[in-house]
Structures are given as C-alpha cells and as structure tokens.
Amino acid sequence: MVDEVILLGYWPSTFGVRTRIALEEKDIKFDYREQDLFNKSSLLLEMNPVHKKIPVLIHNGKPVCESLIQVEYIDETWPGKIPLLPSDPYQRAQAKFWGDFIDKMVPGLVRLMWGAKGEEQEAGKKEFIEMLKTVESELGDKTYFGGEAFGYVDIALIGYYCWFDAFEKYGNFSIEAQCPKIIAWAKSCIKRDSVAKSLPDSEKVTELVPELKKKMGIE
Amino acid sequence: MVDEVILLGYWPSTFGVRTRIALEEKDIKFDYREQDLFNKSSLLLEMNPVHKKIPVLIHNGKPVCESLIQVEYIDETWPGKIPLLPSDPYQRAQAKFWGDFIDKMVPGLVRLMWGAKGEEQEAGKKEFIEMLKTVESELGDKTYFGGEAFGYVDIALIGYYCWFDAFEKYGNFSIEAQCPKIIAWAKSCIKRDSVAKSLPDSEKVTELVPELKKKMGIE
C-alpha cells in the first residue's frame, strides 16, 4: 500500500513547520492543506476534535495531533531514514526534556506578542530571553543540539526562527545580541533542504502580525 | 552492574506518583528521597537545575526530569516487564496525546485550588470538569485507557486521584456526579499493587491544603 500522508497546517505556524521538516527529513511525500483558522474546515474539526488546532498529520486516514508527538510518530513510522531521536533511552529522554522546555516558551511569547502591554509584555520578553539563554547553554558549541546530527530538538526550536524578526520588532530587542550561538545554529539549520523548504519567510510573518492582531480583536 | 535508582519526590505530588507507579509496575527497587520544596536540597538543584522541581529520577547517577518523560524512560529502559506504552507507533502517539492532554489540565486545577477567587476559581473548576469529561469519553467503557492493559495514560491520570477530595471540597462539587466512569476506573486502578503502594492518602492531602496555602503565602 502506498502511504497517504496529509498535513493540515497554517503557513506561519511555528508548530506546523516542525512536522513539515520531519517529513522532509524522512523524504516522505505529503499533501499539504492550508487551513483557515478563523473559519475551521470540517476536516480539521473531524481530525482534531479535542483541540481543533493545526498541525494535524493524517496518515492513511488516521490523525496524529500535537507537533512534537507527530515528529516522534514520523520517526517511529519511518525509522529507516535519518533518525530524528537518538536510540539510547537516556539520550531520548534528554531530547524530549528539551522539546518540552521549548514548548514551555510559548506563554512568555504570547505575552510578548499578543495583547499584553507594558510591564506584562516586558515580563513575557524577559521570560523568553531567559529561556532562550537556557536553551543556548544546552546547545553550547555544538553544531546541532544532538551534536553533529540534526534532529528532534533542532526541529522543536527552529519553528520559532521565522518569528524572531517579529519578536524583535514587537519586543524592541536583538536576539543575536542576547543569544549569538542560537542565531549561528539557526543559520546552520536553514542550510538544510528540509528547513529551507519548510520555514516561512520571516518578512511575511512580521507583516502578518497587524492583520492577525486585528482578526483576534487585539488593538 | 546493579542499577542504582533514586527518586526525588514530595509525597502529595500528582507527578511524583506517576513515576513511583511506573517503577512499581516494572518491579524496580528504588531509593525514594522525600524533598522539602520550600528548602530545596543541593541534590535536587544539581539534578534538575533547569526547573528545580520534583520528581527527578536518578538512574546510575544520571537525572531524568518531567514525570511523563520518566514513565517513557522507565518503559524503554526496562522493556522486558509489562509494557506501559503500546509498541505500535500510532497507538503510542495516541497515548502520548492523552498524556499531554492530562498535563494540560493543570492550569485549570491551579485556578481551582491555588489563589484564584470567585469567577476565576469557577472558570478553573469548569475547565477541569470539561477536560475530565473529555478524558472520560476517551475512556468510554474500557477498564483502562489502553483496554485491558494498565499503562501510560492510566498512570498520567491516576496521579490526580488522591487530590479529587480536595478538588471537591475547595470547588464545592462532586466529581462522581460529573464523571462516574472516571471514578469507577480509579477504583479499578487502586486495586493494583503498584497504585495502592504509591498513591498518597486523600484525607492527608486534603488536610495539607491549608498548610500549603499558608506556605505559598495564599490567604
């Protein structure tokens, strides 16, 4: 049987990018279907009835939800190609720890970008910078988080990269000044075909922010 | 080499219970070390420098943090005994989805229990009940979340059970009236040695709440 792989996404999503990159790394052909999050399709509602969110990976008709779970699923389903997670249980647990940590950066980013003003926005920015510095110290002087091998933690973090310009513009700060090694790492990542093909254009993302704020009823 | 397994925990923690149950299910001997969260030990700070939280599983000197990651690690490290996660990638992804969903119940519970008053507390309670009903519909008429086999999702949820009385007392509602199948499921779970040995006493947990609120500077 030929695998039927469908990905429901929304182009600027930091999470959808992860799943796209994982599929590209594994060289899996997939049918990408852009979703309107302000007018959700019956397919999206049927495939992710609990969260009603993208990305949804639909493999032979069956949905897998949550981007990092999708990355693991892709790695386990197509193990023959480049591994995304280490095989050693301890190293796997460490990778999952950092994936989870990177997901925990979202509340700070939400306060930085969406709705919060003044002190609350500053607190969101501070939280993001502190967490990114923690991630940077985990990266250290390695090429990728797993050393020479691109994988799960890189995929988890690189999804945010196309939003860095927007974070800087709305937070009025420089990520490179705070975390130069993260920027160097991101520049290595975008040399990979999988990332270059999947990552949205930063400029378009930044331009979209006012429109998104309007749609969300902010400002 | 004999495995040295140490668990840093705090007795009423819903998260620490998960790791204890997983170790008990696998019949792994471990050295449990109770932690004072209001005066953290140097061992805890050294073993979980990022979050500084329990539970921490220390296996042959190396720490694994985050309870559900610990449960997976235990399952992968001692695979010979009863499996906690299914071997099929799709079923594994579904189990992880529900584990993640159960973790997402925490913010509602925090608002129900810690600090929020009036409308905000009511909103936290409502969110918890709605999420528990969603979990209940996933359980359906099965004995355990995985069918006849006790595993990962059961472990994720049963950690909350010793807090149910406290949730009811402080939220002034009956979980059984809202989610009778969850209560029946919990009663099946506590018949297992692993759960009976690990789950703290509900009454002691409920009695602890005023003391915890005082220590946290609430009320």
Coordinates of N, CA, C and O in Angstrom, one line a residue, chain B residues 128-189:
Chain B
F128 N -11.6 22.3 34.4 CA -11.2 21.0 34.9 C -12.3 20.0 34.5 O -12.1 18.9 34.0
I129 N -13.6 20.3 34.9 CA -14.7 19.4 34.7 C -14.8 19.1 33.2 O -15.0 17.9 32.8
E130 N -14.7 20.1 32.3 CA -14.9 19.8 30.9 C -13.8 18.9 30.4 O -14.0 18.0 29.6
M131 N -12.6 19.2 30.8 CA -11.4 18.4 30.4 C -11.6 16.9 30.9 O -11.3 16.0 30.2
L132 N -12.0 16.8 32.1 CA -12.2 15.5 32.7 C -13.3 14.7 31.9 O -13.1 13.5 31.7
K133 N -14.3 15.4 31.5 CA -15.4 14.8 30.7 C -14.8 14.3 29.3 O -15.2 13.3 28.8
T134 N -13.9 15.1 28.8 CA -13.3 14.7 27.5 C -12.4 13.5 27.7 O -12.5 12.5 26.9
V135 N -11.7 13.4 28.8 CA -10.9 12.2 29.1 C -11.8 11.0 29.4 O -11.6 9.9 28.9
E136 N -13.0 11.3 30.0 CA -13.9 10.2 30.3 C -14.5 9.6 29.0 O -14.7 8.4 28.9
S137 N -14.7 10.5 28.0 CA -15.3 10.0 26.8 C -14.2 9.2 26.0 O -14.5 8.2 25.3
E138 N -12.9 9.5 26.2 CA -11.9 8.7 25.6 C -11.8 7.3 26.3 O -11.6 6.3 25.7
L139 N -12.0 7.3 27.6 CA -12.0 6.1 28.4 C -13.2 5.2 27.9 O -13.0 4.0 27.7
G140 N -14.4 5.8 27.8 CA -15.6 5.0 27.4 C -15.9 3.9 28.4 O -15.8 4.1 29.6
D141 N -16.1 2.7 27.9 CA -16.5 1.6 28.8 C -15.3 0.7 29.0 O -15.5 -0.5 29.5
K142 N -14.1 1.1 28.6 CA -12.9 0.3 28.8 C -12.5 0.2 30.3 O -12.9 1.1 31.1
T143 N -11.8 -0.9 30.6 CA -11.3 -1.0 32.0 C -10.3 0.1 32.3 O -10.3 0.8 33.3
Y144 N -9.3 0.1 31.3 CA -8.2 1.1 31.4 C -8.2 1.8 30.1 O -8.8 1.4 29.1
F145 N -7.4 2.9 30.0 CA -7.4 3.7 28.8 C -6.9 2.8 27.6 O -7.3 3.0 26.5
G146 N -6.0 1.9 27.9 CA -5.5 1.0 26.8 C -6.3 -0.2 26.6 O -5.8 -1.2 26.0
G147 N -7.5 -0.3 27.2 CA -8.3 -1.5 27.1 C -8.1 -2.3 28.3 O -8.4 -1.9 29.5
E148 N -7.7 -3.6 28.2 CA -7.5 -4.4 29.4 C -6.1 -4.2 30.0 O -5.9 -4.6 31.1
A149 N -5.2 -3.5 29.3 CA -3.9 -3.3 29.8 C -3.7 -1.9 30.5 O -3.9 -0.9 29.9
F150 N -3.3 -2.0 31.8 CA -3.0 -0.7 32.5 C -1.7 -0.1 31.9 O -0.8 -0.9 31.6
G151 N -1.7 1.2 31.8 CA -0.4 1.7 31.2 C -0.3 3.2 31.3 O -0.9 3.8 32.3
Y152 N 0.4 3.8 30.4 CA 0.8 5.2 30.4 C -0.3 6.2 30.7 O -0.1 7.1 31.6
V153 N -1.4 6.1 30.0 CA -2.5 7.2 30.2 C -3.1 7.0 31.6 O -3.4 8.0 32.3
D154 N -3.3 5.7 32.0 CA -3.8 5.5 33.4 C -2.8 6.1 34.4 O -3.3 6.8 35.4
I155 N -1.5 5.9 34.2 CA -0.5 6.4 35.1 C -0.6 8.0 35.2 O -0.5 8.6 36.2
A156 N -0.7 8.5 34.0 CA -0.8 10.0 33.9 C -2.0 10.6 34.7 O -1.8 11.6 35.4
L157 N -3.1 9.9 34.6 CA -4.3 10.5 35.2 C -4.4 10.1 36.7 O -4.9 10.9 37.5
I158 N -4.0 8.9 37.1 CA -4.3 8.4 38.5 C -3.6 9.3 39.5 O -4.0 9.4 40.6
G159 N -2.5 9.9 39.1 CA -1.8 10.8 40.0 C -2.7 11.9 40.6 O -2.5 12.3 41.7
Y160 N -3.7 12.3 39.8 CA -4.6 13.4 40.3 C -5.6 12.8 41.3 O -6.2 13.6 42.1
Y161 N -5.8 11.5 41.3 CA -6.9 10.9 42.1 C -6.8 11.2 43.6 O -7.9 11.5 44.2
C162 N -5.7 11.2 44.1 CA -5.5 11.5 45.6 C -5.9 12.9 45.9 O -6.0 13.3 47.1
W163 N -6.0 13.8 44.9 CA -6.4 15.2 45.1 C -7.9 15.4 44.8 O -8.4 16.5 45.0
F164 N -8.6 14.4 44.4 CA -10.0 14.6 44.0 C -10.8 15.1 45.2 O -11.7 16.0 45.0
D165 N -10.6 14.5 46.4 CA -11.4 15.0 47.5 C -11.1 16.5 47.8 O -12.1 17.3 48.1
A166 N -9.9 16.9 47.7 CA -9.5 18.3 47.9 C -10.2 19.2 46.8 O -10.7 20.2 47.1
F167 N -10.1 18.7 45.5 CA -10.8 19.5 44.4 C -12.3 19.7 44.8 O -12.8 20.8 44.6
E168 N -12.9 18.6 45.2 CA -14.3 18.6 45.5 C -14.6 19.6 46.7 O -15.6 20.4 46.6
K169 N -13.8 19.5 47.7 CA -14.0 20.3 48.9 C -13.8 21.8 48.6 O -14.7 22.6 48.9
Y170 N -12.7 22.1 47.9 CA -12.5 23.5 47.6 C -13.3 24.1 46.4 O -13.5 25.3 46.3
G171 N -13.7 23.1 45.5 CA -14.6 23.6 44.4 C -16.0 23.4 44.6 O -16.9 23.9 43.8
N172 N -16.4 22.7 45.8 CA -17.8 22.5 46.1 C -18.6 21.8 45.0 O -19.5 22.4 44.5
F173 N -18.1 20.7 44.6 CA -18.8 19.9 43.6 C -18.5 18.4 43.7 O -17.6 18.1 44.5
S174 N -19.2 17.6 43.0 CA -18.9 16.1 43.1 C -18.4 15.6 41.7 O -19.0 15.8 40.7
I175 N -17.2 15.1 41.8 CA -16.6 14.6 40.5 C -17.4 13.4 40.1 O -17.6 13.2 38.9
E176 N -17.8 12.5 41.0 CA -18.5 11.3 40.7 C -19.9 11.7 39.9 O -20.2 11.0 39.0
A177 N -20.5 12.7 40.4 CA -21.8 13.1 39.7 C -21.5 13.6 38.3 O -22.3 13.4 37.4
Q178 N -20.3 14.2 38.0 CA -20.0 14.7 36.7 C -19.4 13.6 35.8 O -19.6 13.5 34.6
C179 N -18.5 12.8 36.4 CA -17.7 11.8 35.6 C -17.7 10.4 36.3 O -16.7 10.0 36.8
P180 N -18.9 9.7 36.4 CA -18.9 8.5 37.1 C -18.0 7.4 36.6 O -17.4 6.6 37.4
K181 N -17.7 7.4 35.3 CA -16.8 6.4 34.7 C -15.4 6.6 35.2 O -14.6 5.6 35.3
I182 N -15.0 7.8 35.4 CA -13.7 8.1 35.9 C -13.5 7.5 37.3 O -12.4 7.0 37.6
I183 N -14.5 7.7 38.1 CA -14.4 7.2 39.5 C -14.4 5.7 39.5 O -13.6 5.1 40.2
A184 N -15.2 5.0 38.6 CA -15.1 3.6 38.5 C -13.8 3.1 38.0 O -13.2 2.1 38.6
W185 N -13.2 3.8 37.1 CA -11.9 3.5 36.5 C -10.8 3.6 37.7 O -10.0 2.8 37.8
A186 N -10.9 4.7 38.4 CA -9.9 5.0 39.5 C -10.0 3.8 40.5 O -9.0 3.4 41.0
K187 N -11.2 3.4 40.8 CA -11.4 2.3 41.8 C -10.8 1.0 41.3 O -10.3 0.2 42.1
S188 N -10.8 0.8 40.0 CA -10.1 -0.4 39.4 C -8.6 -0.2 39.6 O -7.8 -1.1 39.9
C189 N -8.1 1.0 39.3 CA -6.7 1.3 39.3 C -6.1 1.0 40.7 O -5.1 0.4 40.9

